[in-house]
Amino acid sequence: MTLLDDVSLIEVSESRGYGGLNENHFTVLDQKETVSRFEEITEETVAVKQDIDVNGTKPDYDLLVRYENGETNGLQWKMDGESSRLTYAGHESEAYELNAEETNQLLDMLE
C-alpha cells in the first residue's frame, strides 16, 4: 500500500458501508509511535486483486488518513477471521492483506 506522504494522524470510525467514510470518529491516532507503526504496517502490505462481492457486507472500520502535506486518504478495514484487509474507499476490488500479527497490532492501537 502506498501512502501519499508522512502521516500526521488517522481518524477512526465504525464503518457504515463500502464507498464512503463515516465522519463520526470514535478515536484519533496521533501519537508519533502509533502513527509510525501504522505507516510501517501499511507500507509492508501487498495488493491482492480480489473478486469481492461487497453487496450485503460492510467493512468494520473507516480510516481517514491525514498527511503532513494536507492531503487525505480514505481506507476501509474489514476483519476476516484472525487476518484483515484494507481497501481504499471506492476501490474494493483491490485489497491489501494483513496477517494476524499486523491485524492485532492495528487493533491494539484502537484501545
PDB file of C-alpha atoms in Angstrom:
ATOM      1  CA  MET A   1       0.000   0.000   0.000  1.00  0.00           C
ATOM      2  CA  THR A   2       1.422   3.356  -0.969  1.00  0.00           C
ATOM      3  CA  LEU A   3       0.966   6.289   1.353  1.00  0.00           C
ATOM      4  CA  LEU A   4       0.964   9.791  -0.161  1.00  0.00           C
ATOM      5  CA  ASP A   5       3.251  11.457   2.393  1.00  0.00           C
ATOM      6  CA  ASP A   6       4.191  11.248   6.053  1.00  0.00           C
ATOM      7  CA  VAL A   7       1.053  10.576   8.106  1.00  0.00           C
ATOM      8  CA  SER A   8       0.113  13.182  10.695  1.00  0.00           C
ATOM      9  CA  LEU A   9      -2.911  11.352  12.142  1.00  0.00           C
ATOM     10  CA  ILE A  10      -5.567   8.711  11.496  1.00  0.00           C
ATOM     11  CA  GLU A  11      -9.235   9.281  12.368  1.00  0.00           C
ATOM     12  CA  VAL A  12     -11.109   6.022  13.025  1.00  0.00           C
ATOM     13  CA  SER A  13     -14.858   5.411  12.859  1.00  0.00           C
ATOM     14  CA  GLU A  14     -17.213   2.457  12.686  1.00  0.00           C
ATOM     15  CA  SER A  15     -17.991   1.842   9.044  1.00  0.00           C
ATOM     16  CA  ARG A  16     -21.439   2.295   7.545  1.00  0.00           C
ATOM     17  CA  GLY A  17     -20.516   0.525   4.323  1.00  0.00           C
ATOM     18  CA  TYR A  18     -18.209   0.447   1.350  1.00  0.00           C
ATOM     19  CA  GLY A  19     -17.626   3.513  -0.777  1.00  0.00           C
ATOM     20  CA  GLY A  20     -17.986   6.343   1.742  1.00  0.00           C
ATOM     21  CA  LEU A  21     -16.495   7.197   5.104  1.00  0.00           C
ATOM     22  CA  ASN A  22     -18.321   7.685   8.385  1.00  0.00           C
ATOM     23  CA  GLU A  23     -17.214  11.085   9.688  1.00  0.00           C
ATOM     24  CA  ASN A  24     -18.283  10.308  13.269  1.00  0.00           C
ATOM     25  CA  HIS A  25     -14.824   9.297  14.547  1.00  0.00           C
ATOM     26  CA  PHE A  26     -14.530   7.481  17.851  1.00  0.00           C
ATOM     27  CA  THR A  27     -10.762   7.875  18.131  1.00  0.00           C
ATOM     28  CA  VAL A  28      -7.851   9.741  16.617  1.00  0.00           C
ATOM     29  CA  LEU A  29      -4.446   8.108  16.376  1.00  0.00           C
ATOM     30  CA  ASP A  30      -1.929  10.922  16.571  1.00  0.00           C
ATOM     31  CA  GLN A  31       0.890   9.719  18.812  1.00  0.00           C
ATOM     32  CA  LYS A  32       4.162   9.585  16.888  1.00  0.00           C
ATOM     33  CA  GLU A  33       4.908   5.932  17.792  1.00  0.00           C
ATOM     34  CA  THR A  34       1.403   4.816  16.780  1.00  0.00           C
ATOM     35  CA  VAL A  35       1.459   6.729  13.501  1.00  0.00           C
ATOM     36  CA  SER A  36       4.930   5.372  12.665  1.00  0.00           C
ATOM     37  CA  ARG A  37       3.832   1.798  13.321  1.00  0.00           C
ATOM     38  CA  PHE A  38       0.708   2.321  11.170  1.00  0.00           C
ATOM     39  CA  GLU A  39       2.932   3.549   8.327  1.00  0.00           C
ATOM     40  CA  GLU A  40       5.226   0.512   8.669  1.00  0.00           C
ATOM     41  CA  ILE A  41       2.335  -1.965   8.691  1.00  0.00           C
ATOM     42  CA  THR A  42       0.518  -0.470   5.720  1.00  0.00           C
ATOM     43  CA  GLU A  43       3.645   0.014   3.618  1.00  0.00           C
ATOM     44  CA  GLU A  44       4.560  -3.676   4.114  1.00  0.00           C
ATOM     45  CA  THR A  45       1.228  -4.917   2.758  1.00  0.00           C
ATOM     46  CA  VAL A  46       0.928  -6.263  -0.752  1.00  0.00           C
ATOM     47  CA  ALA A  47      -2.023  -5.606  -3.016  1.00  0.00           C
ATOM     48  CA  VAL A  48      -4.103  -8.639  -3.851  1.00  0.00           C
ATOM     49  CA  LYS A  49      -6.646  -8.303  -6.625  1.00  0.00           C
ATOM     50  CA  GLN A  50      -9.864  -9.907  -5.434  1.00  0.00           C
ATOM     51  CA  ASP A  51     -13.262 -10.580  -6.858  1.00  0.00           C
ATOM     52  CA  ILE A  52     -15.122  -9.486  -3.758  1.00  0.00           C
ATOM     53  CA  ASP A  53     -18.866  -9.232  -3.720  1.00  0.00           C
ATOM     54  CA  VAL A  54     -19.291  -6.375  -1.257  1.00  0.00           C
ATOM     55  CA  ASN A  55     -23.080  -6.347  -1.565  1.00  0.00           C
ATOM     56  CA  GLY A  56     -24.595  -7.201   1.798  1.00  0.00           C
ATOM     57  CA  THR A  57     -21.278  -6.781   3.635  1.00  0.00           C
ATOM     58  CA  LYS A  58     -19.505  -3.828   5.130  1.00  0.00           C
ATOM     59  CA  PRO A  59     -16.074  -3.051   6.477  1.00  0.00           C
ATOM     60  CA  ASP A  60     -15.624  -2.882  10.222  1.00  0.00           C
ATOM     61  CA  TYR A  61     -13.791   0.450  10.341  1.00  0.00           C
ATOM     62  CA  ASP A  62     -13.240   3.548   8.236  1.00  0.00           C
ATOM     63  CA  LEU A  63      -9.846   5.227   8.489  1.00  0.00           C
ATOM     64  CA  LEU A  64      -9.315   8.792   7.365  1.00  0.00           C
ATOM     65  CA  VAL A  65      -5.566   9.180   6.955  1.00  0.00           C
ATOM     66  CA  ARG A  66      -4.363  12.783   7.154  1.00  0.00           C
ATOM     67  CA  TYR A  67      -0.923  13.575   5.777  1.00  0.00           C
ATOM     68  CA  GLU A  68       1.523  16.285   6.765  1.00  0.00           C
ATOM     69  CA  ASN A  69       1.160  17.842   3.290  1.00  0.00           C
ATOM     70  CA  GLY A  70      -2.591  18.362   3.902  1.00  0.00           C
ATOM     71  CA  GLU A  71      -3.857  15.539   1.671  1.00  0.00           C
ATOM     72  CA  THR A  72      -6.102  12.721   2.907  1.00  0.00           C
ATOM     73  CA  ASN A  73      -6.876   9.099   2.011  1.00  0.00           C
ATOM     74  CA  GLY A  74      -9.956   7.120   2.944  1.00  0.00           C
ATOM     75  CA  LEU A  75      -9.286   3.496   3.867  1.00  0.00           C
ATOM     76  CA  GLN A  76     -11.734   0.790   4.854  1.00  0.00           C
ATOM     77  CA  TRP A  77     -10.735  -2.067   7.130  1.00  0.00           C
ATOM     78  CA  LYS A  78     -12.512  -5.431   7.121  1.00  0.00           C
ATOM     79  CA  MET A  79     -11.807  -8.193   9.633  1.00  0.00           C
ATOM     80  CA  ASP A  80     -11.583 -11.660   8.142  1.00  0.00           C
ATOM     81  CA  GLY A  81     -11.083 -14.153  10.968  1.00  0.00           C
ATOM     82  CA  GLU A  82      -7.663 -13.532  12.500  1.00  0.00           C
ATOM     83  CA  SER A  83      -6.450 -11.579   9.486  1.00  0.00           C
ATOM     84  CA  SER A  84      -7.925  -8.498   7.835  1.00  0.00           C
ATOM     85  CA  ARG A  85      -7.763  -6.397   4.704  1.00  0.00           C
ATOM     86  CA  LEU A  86      -7.526  -2.731   3.881  1.00  0.00           C
ATOM     87  CA  THR A  87      -9.019  -1.129   0.788  1.00  0.00           C
ATOM     88  CA  TYR A  88      -9.051   2.405  -0.498  1.00  0.00           C
ATOM     89  CA  ALA A  89     -12.599   3.762  -0.185  1.00  0.00           C
ATOM     90  CA  GLY A  90     -14.319   3.223  -3.521  1.00  0.00           C
ATOM     91  CA  HIS A  91     -11.763   0.642  -4.714  1.00  0.00           C
ATOM     92  CA  GLU A  92     -12.921  -2.564  -3.042  1.00  0.00           C
ATOM     93  CA  SER A  93     -11.623  -4.900  -5.770  1.00  0.00           C
ATOM     94  CA  GLU A  94      -8.023  -4.251  -4.735  1.00  0.00           C
ATOM     95  CA  ALA A  95      -7.400  -5.310  -1.163  1.00  0.00           C
ATOM     96  CA  TYR A  96      -4.264  -5.177   0.946  1.00  0.00           C
ATOM     97  CA  GLU A  97      -3.969  -8.252   3.153  1.00  0.00           C
ATOM     98  CA  LEU A  98      -2.861  -8.012   6.775  1.00  0.00           C
ATOM     99  CA  ASN A  99      -1.760 -11.135   8.607  1.00  0.00           C
ATOM    100  CA  ALA A 100      -2.928 -11.947  12.139  1.00  0.00           C
ATOM    101  CA  GLU A 101       0.022 -10.204  13.800  1.00  0.00           C
ATOM    102  CA  GLU A 102      -0.443  -6.986  11.805  1.00  0.00           C
ATOM    103  CA  THR A 103      -4.199  -7.088  12.414  1.00  0.00           C
ATOM    104  CA  ASN A 104      -3.675  -7.441  16.165  1.00  0.00           C
ATOM    105  CA  GLN A 105      -1.197  -4.564  16.188  1.00  0.00           C
ATOM    106  CA  LEU A 106      -3.735  -2.300  14.488  1.00  0.00           C
ATOM    107  CA  LEU A 107      -6.486  -3.448  16.850  1.00  0.00           C
ATOM    108  CA  ASP A 108      -4.237  -2.670  19.823  1.00  0.00           C
ATOM    109  CA  MET A 109      -3.871   0.893  18.506  1.00  0.00           C
ATOM    110  CA  LEU A 110      -7.627   1.364  18.825  1.00  0.00           C
ATOM    111  CA  GLU A 111      -7.664   0.589  22.556  1.00  0.00           C
TER     112      GLU A 111
END
